[in-house]
Coordinates of C-alpha atoms in Angstrom, one line a residue:
Chain P
D28 CA 0.0 0.0 0.0
A29 CA 1.3 3.6 -0.8
K30 CA 1.9 5.5 2.3
T31 CA 1.2 9.0 3.4
T32 CA 3.2 11.3 5.8
Q33 CA 1.4 14.2 7.6
P34 CA 2.5 16.3 10.5
N35 CA 1.1 15.3 13.8
S36 CA -0.3 18.6 14.7
M37 CA -0.8 22.1 13.3
E38 CA -2.2 25.4 14.7
S39 CA -4.1 28.2 13.0
N40 CA -5.8 31.3 14.0
E41 CA -9.6 31.7 13.4
E42 CA -10.5 33.2 9.9
E43 CA -7.1 32.6 8.6
P44 CA -6.3 30.1 5.7
V45 CA -4.8 26.7 6.7
H46 CA -2.6 24.6 4.6
L47 CA -2.4 21.0 5.7
P48 CA 0.3 19.1 3.8
C49 CA 0.5 15.3 2.9
N50 CA 3.6 13.7 1.3
H51 CA 3.0 10.5 -0.8
S52 CA 6.2 9.8 -2.5
T53 CA 5.3 6.3 -3.5
I54 CA 1.8 7.1 -5.1
S55 CA 0.9 5.1 -8.2
G56 CA -0.8 6.3 -11.2
T57 CA -4.1 4.9 -10.3
D58 CA -4.2 6.2 -6.7
Y59 CA -6.9 8.9 -5.7
I60 CA -5.8 11.4 -3.0
H61 CA -8.7 11.4 -0.4
W62 CA -9.0 13.8 2.6
Y63 CA -11.4 13.1 5.5
R64 CA -11.7 14.9 9.0
Q65 CA -12.8 13.5 12.3
L66 CA -14.3 16.1 14.6
P67 CA -14.2 15.1 18.2
S68 CA -16.4 12.2 19.4
Q69 CA -17.7 11.8 15.7
G70 CA -17.2 9.6 12.8
P71 CA -14.9 10.6 10.0
E72 CA -16.4 13.1 7.5
Y73 CA -15.4 13.1 3.7
V74 CA -13.9 16.4 2.7
I75 CA -12.5 16.1 -0.8
H76 CA -10.7 13.9 -3.1
G77 CA -8.7 14.1 -6.5
L78 CA -6.4 12.4 -8.9
T79 CA -4.2 15.0 -10.8
S80 CA -6.0 18.3 -11.1
N81 CA -6.7 20.8 -8.2
V82 CA -10.1 20.4 -6.8
N83 CA -12.5 22.8 -5.2
N84 CA -15.7 22.2 -3.3
R85 CA -17.7 24.2 -0.7
M86 CA -15.6 22.7 2.3
A87 CA -12.0 23.3 1.0
S88 CA -9.6 23.0 -1.9
L89 CA -7.0 20.3 -2.7
A90 CA -3.8 21.3 -4.3
I91 CA -1.9 18.4 -6.0
A92 CA 1.7 18.8 -6.9
E93 CA 2.6 18.3 -10.6
D94 CA 4.6 15.0 -9.7
R95 CA 1.7 14.0 -7.5
K96 CA 4.1 13.2 -4.6
S97 CA 2.6 15.6 -2.3
S98 CA -0.8 17.5 -1.9
T99 CA -2.2 20.2 0.4
L100 CA -5.5 20.5 1.8
I101 CA -6.6 24.1 2.0
L102 CA -9.2 25.5 4.3
H103 CA -9.7 29.1 3.0
R104 CA -11.0 30.5 6.4
A105 CA -10.5 28.4 9.6
T106 CA -13.5 28.5 11.9
L107 CA -13.4 26.8 15.4
R108 CA -15.6 24.2 13.9
D109 CA -12.7 23.2 11.6
A110 CA -10.7 21.8 14.7
A111 CA -10.3 18.1 14.0
V112 CA -8.1 15.3 12.9
Y113 CA -7.6 15.3 9.2
Y114 CA -6.6 12.4 7.3
C115 CA -4.8 12.1 4.0
I116 CA -5.4 8.7 2.3
L117 CA -4.3 7.1 -1.0
R118 CA -6.9 5.0 -2.5
D119 CA -6.8 3.0 -5.6
V120 CA -10.1 1.7 -7.3
V121 CA -9.4 -1.7 -5.9
D122 CA -8.2 -0.8 -2.5
D123 CA -10.0 0.1 0.5
M124 CA -9.1 3.1 2.8
R125 CA -6.1 2.9 5.3
F126 CA -6.2 5.6 7.7
G127 CA -3.0 6.9 9.4
A128 CA -2.7 9.0 12.5
G129 CA -3.5 12.1 10.7
T130 CA -3.0 15.8 11.6
R131 CA -4.5 17.2 14.7
L132 CA -5.7 20.8 13.7
T133 CA -6.1 23.2 16.5
V134 CA -8.0 26.6 15.8
K135 CA -7.2 29.5 18.1
P136 CA -9.8 32.3 18.4
Chain J
N29 CA -31.9 12.5 6.5
A30 CA -30.8 9.6 8.8
G31 CA -27.5 8.6 6.7
V32 CA -25.7 5.9 8.7
T33 CA -27.3 4.9 12.0
Q34 CA -25.5 2.9 14.5
T35 CA -26.7 1.4 17.7
P36 CA -26.1 1.1 20.5
K37 CA -23.9 4.2 21.2
F38 CA -22.4 2.8 24.1
Q39 CA -22.1 -0.8 25.5
V40 CA -20.2 -2.4 28.2
L41 CA -19.4 -6.4 28.0
K42 CA -17.9 -8.9 30.0
T43 CA -15.1 -11.0 28.7
G44 CA -16.6 -14.0 26.7
Q45 CA -19.9 -12.5 26.1
S46 CA -21.3 -12.1 22.5
M47 CA -23.1 -9.1 20.9
T48 CA -24.0 -7.6 17.7
L49 CA -23.3 -4.0 16.7
Q50 CA -26.1 -2.8 14.4
C51 CA -25.6 -0.4 11.3
A52 CA -28.4 0.7 9.0
Q53 CA -28.2 3.0 6.1
D54 CA -31.2 4.8 4.2
M55 CA -29.2 6.0 1.2
N56 CA -29.6 2.7 -0.9
H57 CA -25.6 2.5 -0.8
E58 CA -24.2 -0.8 -2.1
Y59 CA -20.9 -0.5 -0.2
M60 CA -20.9 -0.9 3.7
S61 CA -17.9 -1.4 5.9
W62 CA -17.0 -1.6 9.7
Y63 CA -13.8 -0.1 11.2
R64 CA -12.3 0.1 14.6
Q65 CA -10.6 3.0 16.2
D66 CA -8.3 2.5 19.2
P67 CA -7.2 5.5 21.2
G68 CA -5.1 8.1 19.4
M69 CA -5.1 5.9 16.3
G70 CA -6.6 6.1 12.9
L71 CA -9.4 3.6 11.8
R72 CA -8.7 0.0 10.7
L73 CA -10.8 -1.8 8.5
I74 CA -12.7 -5.0 10.0
H75 CA -15.0 -6.3 7.2
Y76 CA -16.8 -4.7 4.3
S77 CA -19.4 -5.7 1.7
V78 CA -19.8 -4.5 -1.8
G79 CA -23.5 -5.6 -2.0
A80 CA -26.2 -7.7 -0.4
G81 CA -24.9 -11.3 0.1
I82 CA -21.2 -10.4 -0.4
T83 CA -18.7 -9.9 2.3
D84 CA -15.0 -9.9 2.8
Q85 CA -12.3 -9.4 5.3
G86 CA -10.4 -6.3 6.0
E87 CA -7.3 -5.5 7.9
V88 CA -8.4 -6.9 11.4
P89 CA -11.2 -9.3 11.1
N90 CA -10.2 -11.8 13.5
G91 CA -12.9 -12.2 16.5
Y92 CA -15.7 -10.6 14.3
N93 CA -18.4 -11.9 11.9
V94 CA -20.7 -10.2 9.5
S95 CA -23.5 -10.7 7.2
R96 CA -25.3 -8.6 4.6
S97 CA -28.8 -10.0 4.0
T98 CA -30.3 -6.5 2.9
T99 CA -28.9 -3.6 1.2
E100 CA -29.7 -1.4 4.3
D101 CA -28.4 -3.4 7.1
F102 CA -24.8 -4.6 8.0
P103 CA -24.5 -6.1 11.6
L104 CA -21.1 -6.9 13.1
R105 CA -21.1 -9.7 15.6
L106 CA -18.4 -10.3 18.3
L107 CA -18.3 -13.9 18.9
S108 CA -16.5 -14.0 22.3
A109 CA -15.5 -10.5 23.5
A110 CA -12.0 -9.9 24.8
P111 CA -10.4 -6.8 26.4
S112 CA -8.3 -6.1 23.2
Q113 CA -11.8 -5.5 21.4
T114 CA -12.4 -2.5 23.6
S115 CA -12.5 0.3 20.8
V116 CA -14.8 2.6 19.2
Y117 CA -16.5 1.1 16.3
F118 CA -17.6 3.0 13.1
C119 CA -19.8 1.7 10.2
A120 CA -19.6 3.4 6.8
S121 CA -21.6 3.2 3.6
A122 CA -20.8 4.5 0.1
S123 CA -22.6 4.3 -3.3
G124 CA -20.0 2.3 -4.7
W125 CA -16.4 1.0 -4.3
G126 CA -14.1 3.9 -4.3
Q127 CA -16.7 6.6 -3.7
P128 CA -16.6 8.9 -0.7
Q129 CA -17.7 7.1 2.5
H130 CA -20.5 8.3 4.9
F131 CA -19.7 7.2 8.5
G132 CA -22.0 6.8 11.6
D133 CA -21.4 8.5 14.8
G134 CA -19.7 5.2 16.4
T135 CA -20.4 2.7 19.1
R136 CA -18.1 2.9 22.0
L137 CA -17.4 -0.5 23.3
S138 CA -15.8 -1.5 26.7
I139 CA -14.9 -5.1 27.5
L140 CA -14.1 -5.9 31.2

């Protein structure tokens, strides 16, 4: 399985942008990059996913490096409700998801 | 919209007891799965199903059984509970393999 590397924790100020990095140097050509987040005492929540091109949705943006060996989840204006553990997951069409430890995001008022 | 519903939310068992964790989804999703999450760790896949009548093992299947008799329901059975199975259990569903998954709120299980 291709692996991902994320920082254990990050801090952000409320209403500022947040860039959450993910390294995946062994990514294969058929691996999709998925991001989920888990708020305290809740199940994971889908955020965004992409293959090669940058992606935007109402929650976030996903910026994928040209060589696909890294990606960045961008929260454009962090709110206190965005405090969560963020998981970057590589997923082939024939694989199920393997969660790592993720990045714990703290948002300061 | 109910989404993915898990029951019970909390449960305490004694070693050796058996029980069934319930999971139901109302989105007509073909794919369903069970994960466990131990403190401070990510989720690990126990079993999954790509449709009614079809189940398969995930990363940590030992000690658990599943069945999928309907599209809506995917119960997880603990055959003989052990303290090592103390964890939070999450059920998820998706419209198909590889699609974004929708998770329930979890069942917090303690085994004494």
